[in-house]
């Protein structure tokens, strides 16, 4: 989940306690409202209901993540890192970015609060706002998709300047891109209907939409495997078409989920009569899209960096596909850190402001949230870096994905893993800046970090190849972390206590100890032949790392009161 835009956009102000709390509850997705509504008998019953819905969403999300790994592994088995794989990854850059921005909650952070506020505008006001926003978003994305399809050779030249014009990779990328870009308008429609459904507390079908999308793509890949269409242009085009079909399947579930909701656009079956577009609040709808811009930027930082680095390494055969597979392995821990920012930090900070009328504890809460993120991100990054090769071999090396592909992907994964703690903390700081009303500052820092990524990726890539270019992710993320963190500390929006600082140093030491122990064990335990034996070895190495890190963290917890006594 992503940080909220400016507090004013969801009606949260410190001196407007009950009104702010009500607005906040409407503004947050269902799984986040439980953190706010925790008082009173009615609140207890509501919390139980929210707990049930949260369990449903969590189970569906886990299923989607697992299927996502299966989808990526199956794609690698069909295409490997050959020319068709490079072409497909370049062609899917825009659809994947749209999915990240529209299908993973960023748009809802502006849309759902706007629907809640529209309820005060009389009967039909939320539906009119939803209809106007739908028309604007769909029309914009459809026009963009048609223009992109028309000028796809130029788009591919921008996204993958290293593809030789008229070469195999460029031609297939153009063909795949013209197919895959049609995903964009469907993603826009799904975002509107999904927001309407979530705003009405209907979470099951929207949560299952990513599952349906992954199953759609997997069904097409299964057909390709059965027909033996390995490393072929036909397979790449089929997977691009499957991406569009996945968008249609998501939209179908969202439409069903929103059916009968008060805010559902009138074109839905079972809804009220369609309302004339002449009476739609076009300015407010445009305001919703503008308000979502900060969340879009913060949500898409990792994807923007991937697009930049992929462009920088596109001249190297296989590097674009290998970079994509490596980033997919990074997405799970990054997503969990982002979810913690949305599910825990944002509600906690806004609750302090809304209920107590003061945010004096908020800076320290942000410091503790960064520590919690580090507790997960540091060992995850260390594990990915140290075990990059066995992870890639176990998950991907089959079919068209051979040992050479695994070696390149593993090397890129190890380098990208260095950026994981910084990118995770970057999300916490973005949430802190948003709740502190300093979104513009965070936006400027984020844009600056992308400029750093652009310069360093092309500079390092030209001088030292794809592996060096991948380091641009870490350089830009750490630069963003230092600058934004320093600005927030200076503004008083972020405070680190002695205990937090000592704990952070302890987590770094525990992670380094874990990495050293796992690395030595991996050296003493040679890689076996066969997928099953390799999986057992990987599981053993991961378990040993968890034991070392857990023991070190327990010792740190026991020693901390002596190192940083209270009072």
Coordinates of N, CA and C in Angstrom, one line a residue, residues 291-504:
X291 N -5.0 14.7 -7.7 CA -4.6 14.3 -6.3 C -3.9 13.0 -6.2
X292 N -4.1 12.1 -7.2 CA -3.5 10.8 -7.2 C -2.0 10.9 -7.7
X293 N -1.6 12.0 -8.3 CA -0.3 12.1 -8.8 C 0.8 11.8 -7.9
X294 N 0.8 12.3 -6.6 CA 1.9 12.0 -5.7 C 1.9 10.5 -5.4
X295 N 0.8 9.9 -5.2 CA 0.7 8.4 -4.9 C 1.2 7.7 -6.1
X296 N 0.9 8.1 -7.3 CA 1.4 7.5 -8.5 C 3.0 7.5 -8.5
X297 N 3.5 8.6 -8.2 CA 5.0 8.8 -8.2 C 5.6 7.9 -7.2
X298 N 5.1 7.9 -6.0 CA 5.7 7.1 -4.9 C 5.5 5.6 -5.2
X299 N 4.4 5.3 -5.8 CA 4.1 3.8 -6.0 C 5.0 3.3 -7.1
X300 N 5.3 4.2 -8.1 CA 6.0 3.7 -9.3 C 7.5 3.9 -9.3
X301 N 8.1 4.3 -8.1 CA 9.5 4.6 -8.1 C 10.4 3.4 -8.5
X302 N 10.1 2.2 -8.0 CA 10.9 1.1 -8.3 C 10.7 0.7 -9.8
X303 N 9.4 0.8 -10.3 CA 9.2 0.5 -11.7 C 9.8 1.5 -12.6
X304 N 9.8 2.8 -12.3 CA 10.5 3.8 -13.1 C 12.0 3.5 -13.1
X305 N 12.6 3.1 -12.0 CA 14.0 2.8 -12.0 C 14.3 1.6 -12.9
X306 N 13.4 0.6 -12.8 CA 13.6 -0.6 -13.7 C 13.5 -0.2 -15.2
X307 N 12.6 0.7 -15.5 CA 12.5 1.1 -16.9 C 13.8 1.8 -17.4
X308 N 14.3 2.7 -16.5 CA 15.5 3.4 -16.8 C 16.7 2.5 -17.0
X309 N 16.9 1.6 -16.1 CA 18.0 0.7 -16.1 C 17.9 -0.3 -17.3
X310 N 16.7 -0.7 -17.6 CA 16.5 -1.6 -18.7 C 16.8 -0.9 -20.0
X311 N 16.5 0.4 -20.1 CA 16.9 1.2 -21.3 C 18.4 1.3 -21.4
X312 N 19.1 1.4 -20.3 CA 20.5 1.6 -20.3 C 21.2 0.3 -20.7
X313 N 20.7 -0.9 -20.4 CA 21.3 -2.2 -20.6 C 20.8 -2.8 -21.9
X314 N 19.9 -2.2 -22.6 CA 19.2 -2.8 -23.7 C 20.1 -3.2 -24.9
X315 N 21.3 -2.7 -25.0 CA 22.2 -3.1 -26.0 C 22.8 -4.4 -25.8
X316 N 22.8 -4.9 -24.5 CA 23.4 -6.2 -24.2 C 22.3 -7.3 -24.3
X317 N 22.5 -8.3 -25.2 CA 21.5 -9.3 -25.4 C 21.2 -10.1 -24.1
X318 N 19.9 -10.2 -23.8 CA 19.5 -10.9 -22.6 C 19.4 -10.1 -21.3
X319 N 20.0 -9.0 -21.3 CA 20.1 -8.2 -20.1 C 18.7 -7.6 -19.7
X320 N 17.9 -7.2 -20.6 CA 16.6 -6.7 -20.3 C 15.7 -7.7 -19.6
X321 N 15.7 -8.9 -20.2 CA 14.9 -10.0 -19.6 C 15.4 -10.4 -18.3
X322 N 16.7 -10.6 -18.1 CA 17.3 -11.0 -16.9 C 17.1 -10.0 -15.8
X323 N 17.2 -8.7 -16.1 CA 16.9 -7.6 -15.2 C 15.4 -7.7 -14.7
X324 N 14.5 -8.0 -15.6 CA 13.1 -8.1 -15.2 C 12.9 -9.3 -14.3
X325 N 13.5 -10.4 -14.5 CA 13.3 -11.6 -13.6 C 13.9 -11.2 -12.3
X326 N 15.0 -10.6 -12.2 CA 15.6 -10.2 -10.9 C 14.7 -9.3 -10.2
X327 N 14.1 -8.3 -10.9 CA 13.3 -7.3 -10.2 C 12.0 -8.0 -9.6
X328 N 11.5 -9.0 -10.3 CA 10.3 -9.7 -9.9 C 10.6 -10.3 -8.5
X329 N 11.8 -10.8 -8.3 CA 12.1 -11.4 -7.0 C 12.3 -10.3 -5.9
X330 N 12.6 -9.1 -6.3 CA 12.7 -8.0 -5.4 C 11.3 -7.5 -5.0
X331 N 10.3 -7.7 -5.8 CA 9.0 -7.1 -5.6 C 8.3 -7.5 -4.3
X332 N 8.5 -8.8 -4.0 CA 7.8 -9.3 -2.8 C 8.2 -8.6 -1.5
X333 N 9.5 -8.6 -1.2 CA 9.9 -7.9 0.1 C 9.6 -6.4 0.0
X334 N 9.8 -5.8 -1.2 CA 9.4 -4.4 -1.3 C 7.9 -4.1 -1.1
X335 N 7.1 -5.0 -1.6 CA 5.7 -4.9 -1.4 C 5.3 -5.0 0.0
X336 N 5.9 -5.9 0.8 CA 5.6 -6.1 2.2 C 6.0 -4.9 3.0
X337 N 7.1 -4.2 2.7 CA 7.5 -3.0 3.4 C 6.5 -1.9 3.0
X338 N 6.1 -1.8 1.8 CA 5.1 -0.8 1.4 C 3.8 -1.0 2.0
X339 N 3.4 -2.3 2.2 CA 2.1 -2.6 2.9 C 2.2 -2.2 4.3
X340 N 3.4 -2.4 5.0 CA 3.5 -2.0 6.4 C 3.3 -0.5 6.5
X341 N 3.9 0.3 5.5 CA 3.7 1.7 5.5 C 2.3 2.1 5.5
X342 N 1.5 1.5 4.6 CA 0.1 1.9 4.4 C -0.8 1.3 5.5
X343 N -0.5 0.1 6.0 CA -1.4 -0.5 6.9 C -1.1 -0.2 8.4
X344 N 0.1 0.2 8.7 CA 0.4 0.5 10.1 C 0.8 2.0 10.3
X345 N 1.8 2.5 9.5 CA 2.4 3.8 9.8 C 1.4 4.9 9.5
X346 N 0.8 4.9 8.3 CA -0.1 6.0 7.9 C -1.3 6.1 8.8
X347 N -2.1 5.0 9.1 CA -3.2 5.1 10.1 C -2.7 5.6 11.5
X348 N -1.5 5.1 11.9 CA -1.1 5.5 13.2 C -0.8 7.0 13.3
X349 N -0.1 7.5 12.3 CA 0.2 9.0 12.3 C -1.0 9.8 12.2
X350 N -2.0 9.4 11.3 CA -3.2 10.2 11.2 C -4.1 10.1 12.4
X351 N -4.1 8.9 13.0 CA -4.9 8.8 14.2 C -4.4 9.7 15.3
X352 N -3.1 9.8 15.5 CA -2.5 10.7 16.5 C -3.0 12.1 16.2
X353 N -2.9 12.6 15.0 CA -3.3 13.9 14.6 C -4.8 14.1 14.8
X354 N -5.6 13.1 14.3 CA -7.1 13.3 14.3 C -7.7 13.2 15.7
X355 N -7.2 12.3 16.5 CA -7.8 12.1 17.8 C -7.3 12.9 18.9
X356 N -6.0 13.2 18.9 CA -5.4 13.9 20.0 C -5.3 15.4 19.7
X357 N -5.4 15.8 18.5 CA -5.2 17.2 18.1 C -3.8 17.6 18.1
X358 N -2.9 16.7 18.3 CA -1.4 17.0 18.2 C -0.7 15.8 17.6
X359 N 0.4 16.2 17.0 CA 1.2 15.1 16.3 C 2.6 15.0 16.9
X360 N 2.6 15.3 18.3 CA 4.0 15.3 18.9 C 4.7 13.9 18.9
X361 N 3.9 12.9 18.8 CA 4.5 11.5 18.8 C 4.8 11.1 17.4
X362 N 4.2 11.7 16.4 CA 4.4 11.3 15.0 C 5.8 11.1 14.6
X363 N 6.7 12.1 14.8 CA 8.1 12.0 14.3 C 8.8 10.7 14.9
X364 N 8.5 10.4 16.2 CA 9.1 9.3 16.8 C 8.5 8.0 16.3
X365 N 7.2 8.0 16.0 CA 6.5 6.9 15.4 C 7.1 6.6 14.0
X366 N 7.5 7.6 13.2 CA 8.1 7.4 11.9 C 9.5 6.7 12.1
X367 N 10.2 7.2 13.1 CA 11.5 6.6 13.4 C 11.4 5.1 13.7
X368 N 10.4 4.8 14.6 CA 10.2 3.4 14.9 C 9.7 2.6 13.7
X369 N 8.9 3.2 12.8 CA 8.5 2.5 11.6 C 9.7 2.2 10.7
X370 N 10.6 3.1 10.6 CA 11.8 2.8 9.8 C 12.6 1.7 10.4
X371 N 12.6 1.6 11.7 CA 13.3 0.5 12.4 C 12.6 -0.8 12.0
X372 N 11.3 -0.8 12.1 CA 10.5 -2.0 11.8 C 10.8 -2.5 10.3
X373 N 10.8 -1.5 9.4 CA 11.1 -1.8 8.0 C 12.5 -2.4 7.9
X374 N 13.4 -1.8 8.6 CA 14.8 -2.3 8.5 C 14.9 -3.8 9.0
X375 N 14.1 -4.1 10.0 CA 14.2 -5.4 10.6 C 13.8 -6.5 9.6
X376 N 13.0 -6.1 8.6 CA 12.6 -7.0 7.6 C 13.5 -6.9 6.3
X377 N 13.7 -5.6 5.9 CA 14.4 -5.3 4.7 C 15.9 -5.7 4.7
X378 N 16.6 -5.5 5.8 CA 18.0 -5.8 5.9 C 18.3 -7.3 5.7
X379 N 17.6 -8.2 6.5 CA 17.9 -9.6 6.2 C 17.4 -10.1 4.9
X380 N 16.3 -9.5 4.4 CA 15.8 -9.9 3.0 C 16.9 -9.6 2.0
X381 N 17.4 -8.3 2.1 CA 18.4 -7.9 1.1 C 19.7 -8.8 1.2
X382 N 20.1 -9.0 2.4 CA 21.3 -9.9 2.6 C 21.1 -11.3 2.1
X383 N 19.9 -11.8 2.3 CA 19.6 -13.2 1.8 C 19.6 -13.2 0.3
X384 N 19.0 -12.2 -0.3 CA 18.9 -12.2 -1.8 C 20.3 -12.0 -2.4
X385 N 21.1 -11.2 -1.7 CA 22.4 -10.9 -2.3 C 23.3 -12.2 -2.2
X386 N 23.3 -12.8 -1.0 CA 24.2 -14.0 -0.7 C 23.7 -15.2 -1.5
X387 N 22.4 -15.4 -1.5 CA 21.8 -16.6 -2.1 C 21.2 -16.3 -3.5
X388 N 21.7 -15.3 -4.2 CA 21.1 -15.0 -5.5 C 21.1 -16.1 -6.5
X389 N 22.3 -16.7 -6.6 CA 22.4 -17.8 -7.6 C 21.5 -19.0 -7.3
X390 N 21.6 -19.6 -6.0 CA 20.7 -20.7 -5.8 C 19.2 -20.4 -5.8
X391 N 18.8 -19.1 -5.5 CA 17.4 -18.7 -5.6 C 17.0 -18.7 -7.1
X392 N 17.8 -18.1 -8.0 CA 17.4 -18.1 -9.4 C 17.4 -19.5 -10.0
X393 N 18.4 -20.3 -9.7 CA 18.5 -21.6 -10.2 C 17.3 -22.4 -9.8
X394 N 16.9 -22.4 -8.5 CA 15.8 -23.2 -8.0 C 14.5 -22.7 -8.6
X395 N 14.3 -21.4 -8.7 CA 13.0 -20.9 -9.2 C 12.8 -20.8 -10.7
X396 N 13.9 -20.6 -11.4 CA 13.8 -20.3 -12.8 C 14.5 -21.3 -13.8
X397 N 15.5 -22.0 -13.4 CA 16.3 -22.7 -14.3 C 15.6 -24.0 -14.8
X398 N 14.9 -23.9 -15.8 CA 14.2 -25.0 -16.5 C 13.8 -24.5 -17.9
X399 N 13.5 -25.5 -18.7 CA 13.0 -25.1 -20.1 C 14.1 -24.3 -20.8
X400 N 13.6 -23.2 -21.4 CA 14.5 -22.3 -22.2 C 15.5 -21.5 -21.3
X401 N 15.3 -21.5 -20.0 CA 16.1 -20.7 -19.1 C 17.3 -21.6 -18.6
X402 N 18.4 -21.4 -19.2 CA 19.6 -22.3 -18.9 C 20.5 -21.7 -17.9
X403 N 21.6 -22.4 -17.6 CA 22.6 -22.0 -16.6 C 23.2 -20.6 -16.8
X404 N 23.4 -20.3 -18.1 CA 24.0 -19.0 -18.4 C 23.0 -17.9 -18.1
X405 N 21.7 -18.1 -18.4 CA 20.7 -17.2 -18.0 C 20.6 -17.0 -16.5
X406 N 20.7 -18.1 -15.8 CA 20.6 -18.1 -14.3 C 21.8 -17.3 -13.8
X407 N 23.0 -17.4 -14.3 CA 24.1 -16.7 -13.8 C 24.0 -15.2 -14.0
X408 N 23.5 -14.8 -15.2 CA 23.3 -13.3 -15.4 C 22.2 -12.8 -14.5
X409 N 21.1 -13.5 -14.4 CA 20.0 -13.0 -13.5 C 20.4 -13.0 -12.1
X410 N 21.2 -14.0 -11.6 CA 21.6 -14.0 -10.2 C 22.6 -12.8 -9.9
X411 N 23.4 -12.5 -10.9 CA 24.4 -11.4 -10.7 C 23.6 -10.1 -10.6
X412 N 22.6 -9.9 -11.4 CA 21.8 -8.7 -11.4 C 21.0 -8.6 -10.1
X413 N 20.4 -9.8 -9.6 CA 19.7 -9.8 -8.4 C 20.5 -9.4 -7.2
X414 N 21.7 -9.9 -7.2 CA 22.6 -9.6 -6.0 C 22.9 -8.1 -6.0
X415 N 23.0 -7.5 -7.1 CA 23.3 -6.0 -7.1 C 22.0 -5.2 -6.8
X416 N 20.9 -5.7 -7.4 CA 19.6 -5.0 -7.0 C 19.3 -5.1 -5.5
X417 N 19.7 -6.2 -4.9 CA 19.3 -6.5 -3.5 C 19.9 -5.4 -2.6
X418 N 21.1 -4.8 -3.0 CA 21.7 -3.8 -2.2 C 20.7 -2.6 -2.1
X419 N 19.9 -2.4 -3.0 CA 19.0 -1.2 -3.0 C 17.7 -1.5 -2.1
X420 N 17.5 -2.7 -1.8 CA 16.2 -3.1 -1.1 C 16.0 -2.3 0.2
X421 N 17.0 -2.2 1.1 CA 16.7 -1.4 2.4 C 16.4 0.0 2.1
X422 N 17.2 0.6 1.1 CA 16.9 2.0 0.8 C 15.6 2.3 0.2
X423 N 15.2 1.4 -0.7 CA 13.9 1.5 -1.4 C 12.7 1.3 -0.4
X424 N 13.0 0.4 0.6 CA 11.9 0.1 1.6 C 11.8 1.3 2.5
X425 N 12.9 1.9 3.0 CA 12.8 3.0 3.9 C 12.3 4.3 3.1
X426 N 12.6 4.3 1.8 CA 12.1 5.4 1.0 C 10.5 5.5 1.1
X427 N 9.9 4.3 1.1 CA 8.4 4.2 1.2 C 7.9 4.7 2.5
X428 N 8.7 4.4 3.6 CA 8.3 4.9 4.9 C 8.4 6.4 5.0
X429 N 9.5 6.9 4.4 CA 9.7 8.4 4.4 C 8.7 9.1 3.6
X430 N 8.3 8.5 2.5 CA 7.2 9.1 1.6 C 5.9 9.1 2.4
X431 N 5.6 8.1 3.2 CA 4.4 8.1 4.0 C 4.5 9.2 5.1
X432 N 5.7 9.3 5.7 CA 5.9 10.3 6.7 C 5.7 11.7 6.1
X433 N 6.3 12.0 5.0 CA 6.2 13.3 4.3 C 4.7 13.6 4.0
X434 N 4.0 12.5 3.5 CA 2.6 12.7 3.1 C 1.7 13.1 4.3
X435 N 1.9 12.4 5.4 CA 1.1 12.7 6.6 C 1.5 14.0 7.3
X436 N 2.7 14.4 7.0 CA 3.2 15.7 7.6 C 2.9 16.9 6.7
X437 N 2.2 16.6 5.6 CA 1.8 17.7 4.7 C 3.0 18.2 3.9
X438 N 4.0 17.4 3.6 CA 5.2 17.8 2.9 C 5.3 17.0 1.6
X439 N 4.2 16.8 0.9 CA 4.2 16.0 -0.3 C 5.1 16.6 -1.4
X440 N 5.0 17.9 -1.6 CA 5.7 18.6 -2.6 C 7.2 18.3 -2.5
X441 N 7.7 18.4 -1.3 CA 9.1 18.2 -1.0 C 9.5 16.8 -1.3
X442 N 8.6 15.8 -0.9 CA 8.9 14.4 -1.3 C 8.9 14.2 -2.8
X443 N 8.0 14.8 -3.5 CA 7.9 14.7 -4.9 C 9.2 15.2 -5.6
X444 N 9.7 16.3 -5.1 CA 10.9 16.9 -5.7 C 12.1 15.9 -5.5
X445 N 12.2 15.3 -4.3 CA 13.3 14.4 -4.0 C 13.1 13.2 -4.9
X446 N 11.9 12.7 -5.0 CA 11.7 11.5 -5.8 C 12.1 11.7 -7.3
X447 N 11.7 12.8 -7.8 CA 12.1 13.2 -9.2 C 13.6 13.3 -9.3
X448 N 14.2 13.9 -8.3 CA 15.7 14.0 -8.3 C 16.4 12.7 -8.3
X449 N 15.8 11.7 -7.5 CA 16.4 10.4 -7.4 C 16.3 9.7 -8.8
X450 N 15.2 9.9 -9.5 CA 15.1 9.3 -10.9 C 16.1 9.9 -11.8
X451 N 16.4 11.2 -11.7 CA 17.5 11.8 -12.5 C 18.8 11.2 -12.2
X452 N 19.1 11.0 -10.9 CA 20.3 10.3 -10.5 C 20.4 8.9 -11.1
X453 N 19.3 8.2 -11.1 CA 19.2 6.9 -11.6 C 19.5 6.9 -13.1
X454 N 18.9 7.9 -13.8 CA 19.1 8.0 -15.3 C 20.6 8.2 -15.6
X455 N 21.2 9.2 -14.9 CA 22.6 9.5 -15.2 C 23.5 8.4 -14.9
X456 N 23.3 7.8 -13.7 CA 24.2 6.8 -13.3 C 24.0 5.5 -14.0
X457 N 22.8 5.1 -14.4 CA 22.6 3.9 -15.2 C 23.2 3.9 -16.5
X458 N 23.0 5.0 -17.2 CA 23.7 5.1 -18.6 C 25.2 5.3 -18.5
X459 N 25.6 6.1 -17.5 CA 27.0 6.3 -17.3 C 27.8 5.0 -16.9
X460 N 27.2 4.3 -15.9 CA 27.9 3.0 -15.5 C 27.7 1.9 -16.6
X461 N 26.5 1.9 -17.2 CA 26.2 0.9 -18.2 C 27.2 1.0 -19.4
X462 N 27.4 2.2 -19.9 CA 28.3 2.4 -21.0 C 29.7 2.1 -20.6
X463 N 30.1 2.3 -19.4 CA 31.5 2.1 -19.0 C 31.8 0.7 -18.5
X464 N 30.8 0.1 -17.9 CA 31.1 -1.2 -17.2 C 30.1 -2.3 -17.5
X465 N 29.0 -2.1 -18.3 CA 28.1 -3.1 -18.6 C 26.9 -3.2 -17.7
X466 N 26.0 -4.2 -18.0 CA 24.7 -4.3 -17.3 C 24.8 -4.4 -15.7
X467 N 25.8 -5.1 -15.2 CA 25.9 -5.3 -13.8 C 26.1 -4.0 -13.1
X468 N 27.0 -3.2 -13.7 CA 27.2 -1.8 -13.1 C 26.0 -0.9 -13.2
X469 N 25.3 -1.0 -14.3 CA 24.1 -0.2 -14.5 C 23.1 -0.5 -13.5
X470 N 23.0 -1.8 -13.1 CA 22.0 -2.2 -12.1 C 22.2 -1.5 -10.8
X471 N 23.5 -1.2 -10.5 CA 23.8 -0.5 -9.3 C 23.2 0.9 -9.2
X472 N 22.7 1.4 -10.3 CA 22.1 2.8 -10.3 C 20.8 2.8 -9.4
X473 N 20.2 1.6 -9.3 CA 19.0 1.6 -8.4 C 19.4 1.9 -6.9
X474 N 20.5 1.3 -6.5 CA 20.9 1.5 -5.1 C 21.4 3.0 -5.0
X475 N 22.2 3.5 -5.9 CA 22.7 4.8 -5.8 C 21.6 5.9 -5.7
X476 N 20.5 5.7 -6.6 CA 19.5 6.7 -6.5 C 18.6 6.5 -5.3
X477 N 18.4 5.3 -4.9 CA 17.5 5.1 -3.7 C 18.2 5.6 -2.4
X478 N 19.5 5.3 -2.3 CA 20.2 5.8 -1.1 C 20.3 7.4 -1.1
X479 N 20.5 7.9 -2.3 CA 20.5 9.4 -2.4 C 19.2 10.0 -2.0
X480 N 18.1 9.4 -2.4 CA 16.7 9.8 -2.0 C 16.6 9.7 -0.5
X481 N 17.0 8.5 0.0 CA 16.9 8.3 1.4 C 17.6 9.3 2.3
X482 N 18.8 9.7 1.9 CA 19.6 10.6 2.7 C 19.0 12.0 2.6
X483 N 18.6 12.4 1.4 CA 18.1 13.8 1.2 C 16.8 14.0 1.9
X484 N 15.8 13.0 1.6 CA 14.5 13.2 2.1 C 14.5 13.0 3.7
X485 N 15.3 12.0 4.1 CA 15.4 11.8 5.6 C 16.0 13.0 6.3
X486 N 17.0 13.7 5.7 CA 17.6 14.9 6.2 C 16.6 16.0 6.3
X487 N 15.9 16.2 5.2 CA 14.9 17.3 5.2 C 13.8 17.1 6.2
X488 N 13.4 15.8 6.4 CA 12.3 15.6 7.4 C 12.8 15.7 8.8
X489 N 14.1 15.3 9.0 CA 14.7 15.6 10.4 C 14.8 17.1 10.7
X490 N 15.2 17.8 9.7 CA 15.4 19.3 9.9 C 14.0 19.9 10.1
X491 N 12.9 19.4 9.5 CA 11.6 19.9 9.6 C 10.9 19.5 10.9
X492 N 11.6 18.6 11.6 CA 11.0 18.0 12.9 C 9.9 17.0 12.7
X493 N 9.8 16.5 11.4 CA 8.8 15.4 11.1 C 9.4 14.0 11.3
X494 N 10.6 13.9 11.7 CA 11.3 12.6 11.8 C 12.3 12.7 13.0
X495 N 12.2 11.8 13.9 CA 13.0 11.9 15.1 C 13.5 10.4 15.4
X496 N 14.8 10.3 15.6 CA 15.4 9.0 16.0 C 15.8 9.0 17.5
X497 N 15.3 8.2 18.3 CA 15.7 8.1 19.7 C 17.0 7.3 19.7
X498 N 17.7 7.4 20.9 CA 18.9 6.6 21.1 C 18.7 5.1 20.9
X499 N 17.5 4.7 21.4 CA 17.2 3.2 21.3 C 17.0 2.8 19.9
X500 N 16.4 3.7 19.1 CA 16.2 3.3 17.7 C 17.5 3.3 16.9
X501 N 18.4 4.3 17.2 CA 19.7 4.3 16.5 C 20.5 3.0 16.9
X502 N 20.5 2.7 18.1 CA 21.3 1.5 18.6 C 20.7 0.3 18.0
X503 N 19.4 0.2 18.0 CA 18.7 -1.0 17.4 C 19.0 -1.1 15.9
X504 N 19.0 0.0 15.2 CA 19.4 0.0 13.8 C 20.7 -0.6 13.5

